[in-house]
Every structure is written in structure tokens, then in C-alpha cells.
XYZ file of C-alpha atoms in Angstrom:
619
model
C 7.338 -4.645 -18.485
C 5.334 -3.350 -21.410
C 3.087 -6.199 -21.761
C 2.495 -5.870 -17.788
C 0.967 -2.195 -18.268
C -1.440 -2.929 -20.787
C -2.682 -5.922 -19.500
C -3.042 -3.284 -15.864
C -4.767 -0.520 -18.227
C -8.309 -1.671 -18.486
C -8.572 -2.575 -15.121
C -7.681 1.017 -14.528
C -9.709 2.266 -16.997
C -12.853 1.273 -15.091
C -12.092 2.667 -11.983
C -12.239 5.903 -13.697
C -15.909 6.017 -12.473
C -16.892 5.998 -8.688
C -19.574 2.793 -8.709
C -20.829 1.078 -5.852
C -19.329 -1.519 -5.934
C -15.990 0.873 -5.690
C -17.507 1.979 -2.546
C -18.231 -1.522 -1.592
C -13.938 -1.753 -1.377
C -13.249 1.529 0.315
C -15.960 0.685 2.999
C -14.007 -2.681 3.762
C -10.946 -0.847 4.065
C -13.238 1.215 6.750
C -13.524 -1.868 8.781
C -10.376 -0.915 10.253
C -11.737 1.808 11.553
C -14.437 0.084 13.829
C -12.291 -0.182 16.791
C -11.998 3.420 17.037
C -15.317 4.253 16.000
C -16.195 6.261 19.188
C -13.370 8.495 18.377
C -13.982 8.898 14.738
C -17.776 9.598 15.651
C -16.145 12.395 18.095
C -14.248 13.709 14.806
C -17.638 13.875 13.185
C -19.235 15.930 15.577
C -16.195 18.692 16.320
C -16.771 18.606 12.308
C -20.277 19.410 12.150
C -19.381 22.292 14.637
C -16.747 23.231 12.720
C -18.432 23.923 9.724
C -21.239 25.662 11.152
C -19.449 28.075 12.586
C -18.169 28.366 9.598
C -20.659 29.260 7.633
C -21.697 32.270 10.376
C -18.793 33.701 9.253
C -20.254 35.664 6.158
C -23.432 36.388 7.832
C -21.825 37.979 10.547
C -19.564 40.127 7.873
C -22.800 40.804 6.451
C -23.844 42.337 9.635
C -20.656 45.033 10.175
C -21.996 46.316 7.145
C -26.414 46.471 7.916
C -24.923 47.877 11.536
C -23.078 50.273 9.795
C -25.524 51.645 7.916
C -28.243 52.011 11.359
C -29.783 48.929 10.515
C -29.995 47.178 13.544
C -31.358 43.769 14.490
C -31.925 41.333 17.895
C -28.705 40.959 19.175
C -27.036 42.927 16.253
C -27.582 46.215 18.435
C -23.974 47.551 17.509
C -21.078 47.580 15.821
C -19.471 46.305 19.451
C -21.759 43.573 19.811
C -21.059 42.440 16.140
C -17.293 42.150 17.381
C -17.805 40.769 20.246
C -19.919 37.810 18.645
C -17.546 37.823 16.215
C -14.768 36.984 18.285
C -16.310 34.419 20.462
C -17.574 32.937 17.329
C -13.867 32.283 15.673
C -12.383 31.073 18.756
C -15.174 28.364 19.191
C -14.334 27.446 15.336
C -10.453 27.520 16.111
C -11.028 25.582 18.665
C -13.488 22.978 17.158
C -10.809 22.861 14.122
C -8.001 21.894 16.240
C -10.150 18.897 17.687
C -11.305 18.037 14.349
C -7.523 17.348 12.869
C -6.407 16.060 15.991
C -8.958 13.209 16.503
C -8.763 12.211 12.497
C -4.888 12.401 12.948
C -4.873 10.226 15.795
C -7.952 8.005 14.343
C -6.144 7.569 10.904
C -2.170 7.085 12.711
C -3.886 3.857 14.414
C -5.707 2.805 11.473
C -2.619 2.611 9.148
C -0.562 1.077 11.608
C -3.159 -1.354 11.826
C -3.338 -1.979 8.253
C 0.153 -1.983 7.275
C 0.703 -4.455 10.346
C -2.044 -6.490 8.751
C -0.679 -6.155 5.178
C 2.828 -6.970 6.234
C 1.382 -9.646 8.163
C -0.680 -11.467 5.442
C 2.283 -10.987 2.762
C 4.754 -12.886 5.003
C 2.079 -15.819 5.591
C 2.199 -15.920 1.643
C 3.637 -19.061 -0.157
C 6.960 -18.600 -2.497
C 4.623 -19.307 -5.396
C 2.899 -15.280 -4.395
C 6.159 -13.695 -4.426
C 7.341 -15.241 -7.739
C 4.547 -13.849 -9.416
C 5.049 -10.107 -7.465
C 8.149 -7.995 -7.631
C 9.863 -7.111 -4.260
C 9.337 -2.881 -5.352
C 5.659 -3.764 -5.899
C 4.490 -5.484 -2.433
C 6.645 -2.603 -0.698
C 4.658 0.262 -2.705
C 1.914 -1.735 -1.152
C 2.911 -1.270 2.250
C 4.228 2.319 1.661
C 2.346 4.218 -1.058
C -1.000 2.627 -1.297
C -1.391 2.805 2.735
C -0.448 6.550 2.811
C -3.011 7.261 0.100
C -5.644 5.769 2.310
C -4.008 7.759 4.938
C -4.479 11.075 3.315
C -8.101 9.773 2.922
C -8.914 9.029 6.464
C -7.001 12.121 7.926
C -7.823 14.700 5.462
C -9.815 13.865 2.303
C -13.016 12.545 4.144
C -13.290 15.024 6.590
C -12.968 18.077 3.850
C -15.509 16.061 1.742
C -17.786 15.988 3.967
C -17.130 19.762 5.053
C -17.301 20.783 1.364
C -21.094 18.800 0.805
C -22.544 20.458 4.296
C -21.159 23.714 2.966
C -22.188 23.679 -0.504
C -25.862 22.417 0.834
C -26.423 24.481 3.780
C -25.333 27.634 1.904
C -26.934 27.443 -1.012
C -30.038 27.124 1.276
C -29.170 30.086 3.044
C -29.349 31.510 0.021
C -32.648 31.022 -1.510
C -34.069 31.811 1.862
C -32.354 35.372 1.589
C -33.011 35.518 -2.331
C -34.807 32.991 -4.540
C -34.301 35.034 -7.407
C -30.314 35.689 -7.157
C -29.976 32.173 -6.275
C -30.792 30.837 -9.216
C -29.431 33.683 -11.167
C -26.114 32.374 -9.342
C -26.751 28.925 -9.284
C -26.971 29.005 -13.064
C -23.126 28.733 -13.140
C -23.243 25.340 -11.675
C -23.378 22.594 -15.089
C -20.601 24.921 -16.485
C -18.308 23.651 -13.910
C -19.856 20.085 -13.291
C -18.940 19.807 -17.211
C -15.816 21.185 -16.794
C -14.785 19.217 -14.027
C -15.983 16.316 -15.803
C -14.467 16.774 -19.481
C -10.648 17.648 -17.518
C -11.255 15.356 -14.869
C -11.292 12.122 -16.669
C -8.250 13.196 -19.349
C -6.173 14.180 -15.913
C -7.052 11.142 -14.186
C -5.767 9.094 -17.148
C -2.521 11.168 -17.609
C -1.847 11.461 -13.712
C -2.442 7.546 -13.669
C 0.222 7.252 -17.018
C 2.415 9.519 -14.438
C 2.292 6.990 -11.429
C 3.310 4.063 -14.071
C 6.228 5.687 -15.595
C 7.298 7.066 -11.802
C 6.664 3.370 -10.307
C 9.082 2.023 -13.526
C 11.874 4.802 -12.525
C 11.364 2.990 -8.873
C 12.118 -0.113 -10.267
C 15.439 1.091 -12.163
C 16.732 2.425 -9.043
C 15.580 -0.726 -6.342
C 17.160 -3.413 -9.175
C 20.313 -1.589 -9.234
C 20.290 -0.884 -5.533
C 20.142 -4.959 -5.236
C 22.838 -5.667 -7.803
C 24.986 -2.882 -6.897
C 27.981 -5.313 -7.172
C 27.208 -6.101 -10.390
C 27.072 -2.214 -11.022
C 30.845 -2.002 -10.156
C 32.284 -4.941 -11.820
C 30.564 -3.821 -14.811
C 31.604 0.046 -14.224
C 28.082 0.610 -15.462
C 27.291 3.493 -13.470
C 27.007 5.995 -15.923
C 24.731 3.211 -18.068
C 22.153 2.690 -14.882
C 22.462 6.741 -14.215
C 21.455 7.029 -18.012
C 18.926 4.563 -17.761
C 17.485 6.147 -14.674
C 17.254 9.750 -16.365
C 15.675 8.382 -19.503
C 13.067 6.797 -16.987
C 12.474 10.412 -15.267
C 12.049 12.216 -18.551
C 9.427 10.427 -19.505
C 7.457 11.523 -16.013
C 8.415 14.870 -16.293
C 7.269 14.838 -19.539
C 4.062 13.488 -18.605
C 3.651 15.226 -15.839
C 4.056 18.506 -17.240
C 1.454 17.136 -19.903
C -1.022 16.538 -16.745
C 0.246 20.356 -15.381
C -0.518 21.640 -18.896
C -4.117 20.668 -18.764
C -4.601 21.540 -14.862
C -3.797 24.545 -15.345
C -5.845 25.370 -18.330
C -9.056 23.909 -16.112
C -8.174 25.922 -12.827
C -7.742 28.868 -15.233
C -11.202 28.616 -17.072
C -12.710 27.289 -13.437
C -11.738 31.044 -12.155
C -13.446 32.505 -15.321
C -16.527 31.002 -14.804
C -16.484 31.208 -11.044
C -15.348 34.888 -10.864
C -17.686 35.507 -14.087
C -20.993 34.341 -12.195
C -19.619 36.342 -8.871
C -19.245 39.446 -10.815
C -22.922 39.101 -12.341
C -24.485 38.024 -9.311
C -22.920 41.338 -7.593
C -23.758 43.423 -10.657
C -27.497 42.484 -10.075
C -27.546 42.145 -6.707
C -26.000 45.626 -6.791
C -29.605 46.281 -8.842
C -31.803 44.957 -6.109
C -30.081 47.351 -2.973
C -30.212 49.962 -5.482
C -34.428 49.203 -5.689
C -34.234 48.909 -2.134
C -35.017 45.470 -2.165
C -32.319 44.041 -0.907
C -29.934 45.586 2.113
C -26.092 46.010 1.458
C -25.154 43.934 4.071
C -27.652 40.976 2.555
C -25.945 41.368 0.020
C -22.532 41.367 1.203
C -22.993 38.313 3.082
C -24.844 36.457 -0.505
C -21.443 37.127 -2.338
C -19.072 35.944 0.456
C -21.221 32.843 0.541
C -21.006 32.146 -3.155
C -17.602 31.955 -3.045
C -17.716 29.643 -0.231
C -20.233 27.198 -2.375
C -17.786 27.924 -5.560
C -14.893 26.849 -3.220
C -16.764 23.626 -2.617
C -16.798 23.258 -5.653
C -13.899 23.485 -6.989
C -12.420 21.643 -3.918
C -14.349 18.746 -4.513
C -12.872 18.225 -7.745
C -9.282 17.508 -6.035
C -11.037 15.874 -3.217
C -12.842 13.432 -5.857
C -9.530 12.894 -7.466
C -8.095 11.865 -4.180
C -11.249 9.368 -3.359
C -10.682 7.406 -6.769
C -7.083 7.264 -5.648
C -7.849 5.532 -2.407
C -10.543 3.556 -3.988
C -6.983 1.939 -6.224
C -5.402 2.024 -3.766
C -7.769 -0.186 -1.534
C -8.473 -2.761 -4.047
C -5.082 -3.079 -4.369
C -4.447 -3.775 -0.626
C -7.551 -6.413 -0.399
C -6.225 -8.129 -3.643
C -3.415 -8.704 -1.429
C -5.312 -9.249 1.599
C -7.833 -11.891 0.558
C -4.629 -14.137 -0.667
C -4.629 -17.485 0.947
C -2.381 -17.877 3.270
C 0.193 -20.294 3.205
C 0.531 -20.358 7.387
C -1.837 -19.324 9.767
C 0.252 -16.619 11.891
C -2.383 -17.015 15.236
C -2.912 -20.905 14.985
C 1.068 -22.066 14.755
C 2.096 -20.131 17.898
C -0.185 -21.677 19.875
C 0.927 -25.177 18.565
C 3.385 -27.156 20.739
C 6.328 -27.756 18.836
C 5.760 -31.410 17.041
C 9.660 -33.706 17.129
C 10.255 -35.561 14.215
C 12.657 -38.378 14.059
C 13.638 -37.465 10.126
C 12.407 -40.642 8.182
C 11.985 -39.236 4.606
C 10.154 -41.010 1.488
C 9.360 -39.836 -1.877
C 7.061 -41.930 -3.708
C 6.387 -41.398 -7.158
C 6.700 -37.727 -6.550
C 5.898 -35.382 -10.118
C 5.816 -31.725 -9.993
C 5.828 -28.867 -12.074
C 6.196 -25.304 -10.712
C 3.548 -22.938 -10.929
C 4.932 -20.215 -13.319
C 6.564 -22.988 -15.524
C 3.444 -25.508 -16.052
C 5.042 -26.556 -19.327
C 7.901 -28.155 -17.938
C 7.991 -31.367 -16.094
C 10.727 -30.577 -13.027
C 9.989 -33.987 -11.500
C 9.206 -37.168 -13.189
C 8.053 -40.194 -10.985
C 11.027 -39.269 -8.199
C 11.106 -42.086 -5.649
C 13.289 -41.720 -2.373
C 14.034 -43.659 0.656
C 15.889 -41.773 3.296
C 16.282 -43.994 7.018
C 16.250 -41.417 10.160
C 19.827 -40.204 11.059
C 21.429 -40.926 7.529
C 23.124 -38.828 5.099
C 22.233 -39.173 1.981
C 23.484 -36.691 -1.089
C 21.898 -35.394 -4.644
C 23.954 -35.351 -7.269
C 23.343 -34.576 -11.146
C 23.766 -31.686 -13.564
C 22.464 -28.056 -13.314
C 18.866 -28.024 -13.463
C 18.038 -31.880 -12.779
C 15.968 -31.279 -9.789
C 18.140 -31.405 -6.514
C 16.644 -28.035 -5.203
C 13.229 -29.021 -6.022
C 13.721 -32.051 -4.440
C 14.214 -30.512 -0.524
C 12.059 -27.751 -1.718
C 9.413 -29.687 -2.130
C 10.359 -31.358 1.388
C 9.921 -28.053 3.180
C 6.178 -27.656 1.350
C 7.260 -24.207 -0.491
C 5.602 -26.141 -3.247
C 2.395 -28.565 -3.542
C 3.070 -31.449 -5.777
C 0.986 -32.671 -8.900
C 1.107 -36.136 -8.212
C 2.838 -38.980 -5.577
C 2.968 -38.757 -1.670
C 5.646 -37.231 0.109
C 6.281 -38.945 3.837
C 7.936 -38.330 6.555
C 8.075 -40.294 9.856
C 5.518 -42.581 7.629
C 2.824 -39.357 7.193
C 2.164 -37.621 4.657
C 3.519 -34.061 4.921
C 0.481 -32.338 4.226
C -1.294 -33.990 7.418
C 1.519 -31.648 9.615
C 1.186 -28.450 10.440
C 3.285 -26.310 7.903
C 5.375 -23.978 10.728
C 5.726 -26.882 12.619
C 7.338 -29.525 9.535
C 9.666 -25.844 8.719
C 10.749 -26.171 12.431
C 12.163 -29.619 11.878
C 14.099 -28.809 8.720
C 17.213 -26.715 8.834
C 18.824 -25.520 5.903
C 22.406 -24.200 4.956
C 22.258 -22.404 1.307
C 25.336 -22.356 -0.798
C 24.494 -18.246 -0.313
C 24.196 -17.328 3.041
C 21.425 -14.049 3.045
C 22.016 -12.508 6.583
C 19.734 -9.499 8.253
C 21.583 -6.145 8.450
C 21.946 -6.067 12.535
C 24.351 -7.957 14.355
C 25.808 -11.308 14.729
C 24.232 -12.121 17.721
C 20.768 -11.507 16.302
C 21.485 -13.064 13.171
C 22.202 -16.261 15.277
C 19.469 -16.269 17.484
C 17.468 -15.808 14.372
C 17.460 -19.874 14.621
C 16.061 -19.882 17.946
C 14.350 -16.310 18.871
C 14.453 -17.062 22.308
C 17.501 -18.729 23.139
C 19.777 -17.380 25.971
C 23.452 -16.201 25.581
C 24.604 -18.823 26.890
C 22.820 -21.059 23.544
C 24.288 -18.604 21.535
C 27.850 -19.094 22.377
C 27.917 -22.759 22.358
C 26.351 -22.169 19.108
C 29.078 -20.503 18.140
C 31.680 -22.773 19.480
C 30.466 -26.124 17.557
C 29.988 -23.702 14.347
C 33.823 -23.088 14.663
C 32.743 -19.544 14.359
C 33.482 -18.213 18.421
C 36.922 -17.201 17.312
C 36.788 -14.866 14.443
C 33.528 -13.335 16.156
C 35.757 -12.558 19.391
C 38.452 -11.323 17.336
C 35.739 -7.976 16.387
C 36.404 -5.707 19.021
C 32.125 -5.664 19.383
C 31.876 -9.606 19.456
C 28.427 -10.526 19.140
C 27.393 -7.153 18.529
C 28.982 -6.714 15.617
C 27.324 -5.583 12.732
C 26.958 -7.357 9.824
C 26.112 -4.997 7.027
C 23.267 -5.351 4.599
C 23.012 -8.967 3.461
C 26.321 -9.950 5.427
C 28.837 -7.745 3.682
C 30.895 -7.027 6.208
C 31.597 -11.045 6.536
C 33.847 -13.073 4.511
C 31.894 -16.036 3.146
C 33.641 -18.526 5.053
C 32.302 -16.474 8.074
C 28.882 -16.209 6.772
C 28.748 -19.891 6.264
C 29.418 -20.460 9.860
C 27.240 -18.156 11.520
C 24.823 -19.915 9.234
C 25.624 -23.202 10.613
C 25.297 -21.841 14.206
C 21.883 -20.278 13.500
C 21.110 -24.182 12.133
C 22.902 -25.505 15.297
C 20.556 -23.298 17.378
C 17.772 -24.646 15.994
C 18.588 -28.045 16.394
C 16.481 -29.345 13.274
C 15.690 -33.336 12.804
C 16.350 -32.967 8.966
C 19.384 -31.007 7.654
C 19.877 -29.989 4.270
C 23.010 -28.531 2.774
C 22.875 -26.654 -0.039
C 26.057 -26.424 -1.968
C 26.955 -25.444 1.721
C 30.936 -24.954 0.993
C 31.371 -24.719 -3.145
C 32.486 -21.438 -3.392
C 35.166 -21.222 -0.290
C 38.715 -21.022 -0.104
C 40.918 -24.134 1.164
C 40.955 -23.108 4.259
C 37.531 -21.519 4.800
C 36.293 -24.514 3.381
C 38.347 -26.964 6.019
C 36.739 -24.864 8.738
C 33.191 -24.864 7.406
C 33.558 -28.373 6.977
C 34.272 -28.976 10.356
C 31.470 -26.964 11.442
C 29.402 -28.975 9.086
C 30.664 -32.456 10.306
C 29.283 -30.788 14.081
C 26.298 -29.878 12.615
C 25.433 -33.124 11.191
C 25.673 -35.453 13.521
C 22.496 -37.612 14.905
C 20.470 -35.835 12.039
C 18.717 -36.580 8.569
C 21.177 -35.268 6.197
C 20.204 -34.487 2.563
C 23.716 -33.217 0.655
C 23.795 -31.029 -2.697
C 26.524 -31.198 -3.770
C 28.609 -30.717 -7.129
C 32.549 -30.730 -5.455
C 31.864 -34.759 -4.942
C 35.026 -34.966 -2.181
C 32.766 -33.604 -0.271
C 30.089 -36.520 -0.243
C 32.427 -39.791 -0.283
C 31.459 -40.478 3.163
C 27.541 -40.351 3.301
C 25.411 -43.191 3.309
C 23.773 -43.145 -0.081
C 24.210 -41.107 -3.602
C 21.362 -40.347 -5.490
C 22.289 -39.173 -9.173
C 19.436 -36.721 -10.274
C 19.259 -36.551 -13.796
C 16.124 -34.767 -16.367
C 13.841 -35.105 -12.781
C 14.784 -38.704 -12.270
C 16.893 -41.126 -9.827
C 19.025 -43.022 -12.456
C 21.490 -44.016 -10.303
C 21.624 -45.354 -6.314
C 24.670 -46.038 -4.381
C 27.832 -45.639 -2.077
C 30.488 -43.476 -3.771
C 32.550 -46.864 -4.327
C 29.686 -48.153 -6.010
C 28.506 -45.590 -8.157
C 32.561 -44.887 -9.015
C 32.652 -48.701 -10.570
C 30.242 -47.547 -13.279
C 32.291 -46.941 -15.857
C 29.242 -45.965 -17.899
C 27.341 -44.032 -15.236
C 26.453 -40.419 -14.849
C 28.228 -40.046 -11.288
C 31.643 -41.631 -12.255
C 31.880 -39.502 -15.496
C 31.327 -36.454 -12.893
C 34.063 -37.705 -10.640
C 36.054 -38.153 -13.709
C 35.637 -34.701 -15.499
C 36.258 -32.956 -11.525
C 39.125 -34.988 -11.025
C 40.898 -33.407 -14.509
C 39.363 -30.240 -13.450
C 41.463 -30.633 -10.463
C 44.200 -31.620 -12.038
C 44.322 -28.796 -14.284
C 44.023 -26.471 -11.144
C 47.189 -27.530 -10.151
C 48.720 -27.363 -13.511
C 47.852 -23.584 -13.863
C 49.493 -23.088 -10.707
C 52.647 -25.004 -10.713
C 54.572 -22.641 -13.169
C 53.584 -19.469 -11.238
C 54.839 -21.195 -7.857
C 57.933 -22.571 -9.318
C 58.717 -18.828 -10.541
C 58.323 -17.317 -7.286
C 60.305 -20.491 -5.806
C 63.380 -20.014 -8.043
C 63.098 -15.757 -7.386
């Protein structure tokens, strides 16, 4: 985790700066905007209005005061007409205002739906090899923080920006036209709070930035033990992860208070320079009304404009802050969105769906995975598979057998060999459409959190209730799911908790049913049932199976004396081929040491439970 932040840092460190190409990012980001350009334009202009009226405001205080004093101008004939123009004037800017936020609100709600649709779309069109390299917390702080930074930007940040430059440029031009002389006496203050804003800016940035690490590592305390809250309990390591998790939070508030430390020391000095200049441009304009060359009111309306301009100022400090932020933040999303896709989302749904007939070959096959180039997975596998057999892998932990029907489903590319099926290469068929053909039953069944039903139909989207059911039936699951008093609308539970695994298995095997794949693979389908949930499953299994491509991992071996073929996987390589009688004859072999070393596993089994039975027998 360390060495991840400080290879992060100088990448961070140079967005410190605001440089074109920096811009370059945000303004792709701003793509997304196009198709509501006419509104945003619309934003624009209430804006423009907005801030002119504005910046009437002090001119028009000004005037109560020349009025006042008999000295009348134009339309400034009374105190009355002052008020009246006045009035009009801050209902026009209330009501150009409430446009303004409205149309960016709506503009920028679009736009991040938009992108977060687009962001969520592009990171589920990503290979397995993307998300073994990301971490789950990190692609959804994508989604979720970086998007509502660029939110704030679109909605808020670019619209005061913009506000803050007309104001700071318009009034300061107001006020050399009024007085050159106290303009520049005023203006004076200026590099003392560029440099300011400069010196604190940068050290803030960097400890604000330090912040956002040590809050995103608290984040990742909290989603791990979220996702191994069973873990959590066995272990009765609450108070450990609720430690952990405080240690994690001390450091931010420790850092944060840092950043709050230094903030406050350059707000403070910010309002003794600002309030400084004010109170020396007053004291001298103060000089000029008293030499009569200057009016009161002139004057009054100078000082509430230099605070406006030093407002500006200070607010585009924050609002500067904020723009580096979204500049992060959108590099960050177009890292992510120029990946290459693995599928291509618009293309496959418009592509019939393509029938295989489940003839497999491997041919030489050598592969290596991509965070693990140093280790050879697959060494020269070779594989014949006929259409409609059932074939099993077999071999120790870590010989290949997953990467084997891994590499079948193209999560992977290979280094070297062909890979056929139906006599083609795999890489000459559409990728969604090969997936279609090729169901899979995991050893660990991961279900969605909403009901049976939809976790079912999850193998066929579309499918009617009536698909559903029979889906059921043949998965020898229609029984326990009528026995919920909800049915097919029962809930599940995050991940399937609510199911035993026996149950999970089978509305697994119904969502594989539904489907109706050429190429089956089970994947240490029922190794960690009961007896009895096991005799069910298997029965669902034996439904399942039939008139398909069958590829079997397997370690409990009763399970696999009936397919057609064995192949023992061992250190990436077939060493052995056969029937189980065959392969059993091999007194030397790999697979009938296996049967041999499960059989006195077995055998022990019973022996551990003999006494225990016989007790309760003779009580």
C-alpha cells in the first residue's frame, strides 16, 4: 500500500500547476456537455445578467448617499426613484440567479448521469486482467467521488469562476474610470495576495491531497472488512478491525487539522491585507471628498466595490483549488475511459446469437498470466474434447485446471498455441457471443442481492415465467423455493446468504439450465456439500449435463468415474489420459495415488465417526 502512494506522488506532484495540457483533459470531460450545449449557453447568458446586475448594486448604494446630500443626477432625481430602481434592479438579479443555478443544476444532473453511465459502462466491458490490477474501492471512488467533483465543477465552480473574473475585471474598470489615482493606490494590494495565495496554496494543496490518501486508505479498511465480515466473526476480531480503522482516521484528522492549521493562518493574514488596503483606500479617499474632489457617494460606491474585487479574489483561491481537483479527477476518469475494451457493448447486441456444437481443442496451448509473467501456468497443454462428451481435469492445487476453461471463455489471451472450437480458432468469434455458449457452475456460487427469480433469469434476461419454473424443476430446486412463503420472490441476501449452499448450487444450475449453453463447465460444482445436498445437486447436475460439452473439475474423484475421459493436470501439463479404470491401473500414476490417498481419507471419515455413533447407539 505504501509502495502504491509513492509511486502515485509524482504524478500528483505535477498537477500541482494548471498547464494546458491539464486543460486539454478537463475540456474532454466537457464533451459531455455538447448535447446540452443550448442549455448551458442559456446558463451563460442568465450569468452574464446576473453579474451585471450585480455589480449596479454598489453604484446604486453610492447614489442613496450623492441623493442624500442634494446631489442629483438623470434619473437619480430622488431618494424615491433611487428605491424604486433599486428594487426593480434586485428582483431582475433574483430572478436571473434562480435561472442561473437552475439551468447549471439541470445541465450538470444530465452530464454526470451521462458520465457515470459511460464510466460504469466502459469498466464492465473491461477484461479480468483490468480489474486484477484495480481494487474494487478504487473503480467505485471512480464512479462516486471523482464524478461528483466534476459535478461540483459543472454546477457550481465554473459558473462562480467565471462570475468572480467578470467581476474582478469589470470593477476594477469601473474604478479607474471614477478614480485613476485611488485605483492604483488600491490596486497596490494585489501581488500581496497573488503571493499569498500562491506560497499557502501549493503547501495546502499538497497536505489536502496527503488528506484524500490517508481518507481513501481508511475507505479501504472499512470496504475489506465489510467483504470479509465472516471472517471478522470467526476471528472475533472486531475490536482489532475497529482499532485498525481508528488508527487509519487519526492519521486524517491529524492531517487535516495540519491543512486547517495553515488555512486558517492564510484566511487570517488574507483579511489583514484585504481589510488593511480597504482601510487606506477609505482613509485617502476620505482626503479627496474632504478637497472636494471626490463626492461621498463616489466614494461610497469605490469602497463597496473593492470589496467586491477583494472577494474575487479571495474566492478564486477556493475556486482554483476546486478546478485542480476536477482536473484529477478527470484524468482519472479518461485513464479509465480510454481502456480497451474487452467487448464492444453496441456491436454484440446487435449480433444474432452464433450456436456452437461444443467441439473443443487445445493445441500446444502456453500461457502465463499477466500480473505473474514469471511463472509459466501452462506448458505446451494439448486437448481433444469430441462435441457432447464429458471430459474431467484432475491434478493438484495450482496445476492449471482453472486456467484451462479460463482460458476457454477468453478472460485471458494466450502466449503461444491455438485454441479451437467447432475447428476455429476462438479469437475469430465474437467474444459475447463464444461467453453465450459456455455455462459455468463455480464451486462458490456469488448470487445478486434481489430475489430468486431474478437471480435465475439472470441466465436468460428475457425468459418468461414459465422458463423459469421449468428451470427450476430440472435444477431440483422448485421445491425448497415453494417452501418460502414469497417463492420466487424471495430474497436472497447479499451474495446469497440467506441460501444454504446446497440451495445456491441449484439455483445456479437453473440459471445454467436457462441458458442452455453448448459447453458446460463445473467447477468443483458440489465439493463442499453435505450428503444429501450433494445427492440433490448431483441430480440437478446429471439434468444439466446432458447433450452438452462437459469439462469436470474435480478433486472428490467419485464424482467423475463416469465421464468419458480424465485428464490429470500436473505443473501445466497433461501427464496422464484415460477412463477412470484406466488411469486407476497405474499403479505409478498421479490419478491412482489421488484415488488412493481419498479413499483412506474416506476411510478415516468413517473411523472418526464410528465411536461417536456407537456411543449414542448404546445411550
Amino acid at each position: 500500500m505504501h509502495e502504491s502512494k509513492q509511486t502515485e506522488q509524482p504524478s500528483e506532484e505535477k498537477k500541482k500547476k494548471i498547464n494546458r495540457k491539464d486543460l486539454q483533459k478537463l475540456l474532454k470531460i466537457f464533451h459531455f456537455v455538447l448535447p446540452y450545449r443550448f442549455l448551458f449557453g442559456l446558463g451563460i447568458f442568465f450569468l452574464a445578467l446576473s453579474t451585471l446586475t450585480t455589480l449596479v448594486i454598489p453604484y446604486l448604494s453610492g447614489q442613496f448617499l450623492d441623493v442624500a446630500l442634494g446631489n442629483y443626477s438623470g434619473l437619480f432625481s430622488s431618494i424615491r426613484r433611487v428605491i424604486y430602481i433599486f428594487s426593480a434592479l434586485l428582483v431582475l438579479q433574483a430572478l436571473f440567479s434562480f435561472f442561473r443555478v437552475y439551468i447549471f443544476g439541470v445541465v450538470s444532473e444530465k452530464v454526470m448521469a451521462d458520465i457515470r453511465t459511460r464510466l460504469y459502462s466502459k469498466i464492465i466491458s473491461l477484461g479480468i486482467p483490468f480489474f486484477e490490477k484495480k481494487r474494487v474501492g478504487e473503480l467505485t471512488s471512480r464512479i462516486a467521488s471523482d464524478v461528483t467533483q466534476l459535478h461540483t465543477t459543472l454546477s457550481f465552480t465554473i459558473a462562480e469562476f467565471l462570475r468572480q473574473i467578470a467581476t474582478l475585471v469589470l470593477g476594477v474598470l469601473y474604478l479607474f474610470i471614477q478614480s485613476v489615482e485611488l485605483t492604483l493606490f488600491m490596486v497596490a494590494t494585489f501581488p500581496i495576495l497573488v503571493l499569498l495565495a500562491v506560497i499557502f496554496g501549493r503547501f495546502i494543496r499538497k497536505q489536502a491531497k496527503k488528506s484524500q490518501d490517508e481518507l481513501a486508505n481508511s475507505n479501504v479498511i472499512v470496504e475489506e472488512t465489510f467483504q470479509s465480515i465472516q471472517a471478522v466473526k470467526a476471528f472475533t476480531n472486531e475490536w482489532y478491525e475497529i482499532s485498525r480503522y481508528q488508527k487509519a482516521l487519526n492519521q486524517v484528522v491529524k492531517t487535516s487539522i495540519h491543512v486547517a492549521t495553515y488555512r486558517g493562518a492564510m484566511i487570517s493574514f488574507s483579511i489583514l491585507v484585504l481589510f488593511g488596503g480597504i482601510m487606506m483606500v477609505l482613509a485617502y479617499g476620505a482626503y479627496l471628498v474632504e478637497r472636494k474632489e471626490m463626492l461621498p457617494g463616489e466614494l461610497t460606491s469605490f469602497i463597496i466595490y473593492t470589496i467586491f474585487i477583494g472577494g474575487s479574489l479571495g474566492g478564486m483561491t477556493n475556486l482554483f483549488a476546486d478546478l485542480q481537483k476536477s482536473i484529477g479527477a478527470s484524468d482519472r476518469i479518461l485513464e479509465i475511459l480510454g481502456e480497451q475494451s474487452e467487448v464492444d457493448l453496441e456491436k454484440d447486441q446487435s449480433h444474432a446469437v452464433t450456436h456452437l456444437q461444443g467441439k473443443i481443442s487445445f493445441r500446444e496451448v502456453y500461457f502465463r498470466y499477466p500480473t505473474r509473467t514469471d511463472v509459466e501456468v501452462l506448458k505446451g497443454i494439448s486437448l481433444d474434447i469430441e462435441a457432447g462428451q464429458k471430459i474431467a481435469l484432475v491434478g493438484h492445487s495450482g496445476a492449471g485446471k482453472s486456467t484451462i476453461v479460463q482460458l476457454l471463455g477468453r478472460y485471458y489471451e494466450i502466449q503461444n498455441g491455438e485454441i479451437l472450437i467447432d475447428d476455429q480458432p476462438i479469437t475469430g468469434y465474437n467474444i459475447s457471443q463464444l461467453r453465450k455458449n459456455i455455462g459455468i457452475v463455480p464451486q462458490e456460487v456469488i448470487l445478486f442481492g434481489g430475489t430468486i427469480r431474478e437471480n435465475i433469469a439472470y441466465g436468460k434476461p428475457n425468459a418468461t415465467e414459465e422458463e423459469i419454473i421449468e428451470a427450476a424443476q430440472r435444477a431440483n430446486a422448485l421445491n425448497f423455493i415453494q417452501s418460502f412463503p414469497a417463492g420466487l420472490d424471495t430474497l436472497v441476501g447479499e451474495r446469497g446468504v440467506k441460501l444454504s449452499g446446497g440451495q445456491r448450487q441449484r439455483i445456479a444450475i437453473a440459471r445454467a439450465i436457462l441458458k442452455n449453453p453448448a459447453i458446460l463447465i463445473l467447477d468443483e460444482a458440489t465439493s463442499s456439500l453435505d450428503a444429501e445436498s450433494e445427492k440433490q445437486v448431483q441430480e440437478a447436475l446429471d439434468e444439466l449435463m446432458k447433450n452438452r460439452t462437459t469439462i469436470i473439475i474435480a478433486h472428490r474423484l467419485a464424482t467423475i468415474r463416469k465421464v468419458d475421459t480424465i485428464y490429470v493436470i500436473d505443473q501445466g501439463q497433461v501427464v496422464e489420459t484415460g477412463s477412470h479404470a484406466e488411469l486407476s491401473l497405474l499403479s505409478a500414476g498421479i490419478y491412482s495415488h489421488l484415488v488412493k490417498l481419498q479413499f483412506e481419507l474416506e476411510e478415516r471419515e468413517v473411523d472418526v465417526k464410528a465411536p461417536s455413533e456407537g456411543g449414542n447407539y448404546a445411550n
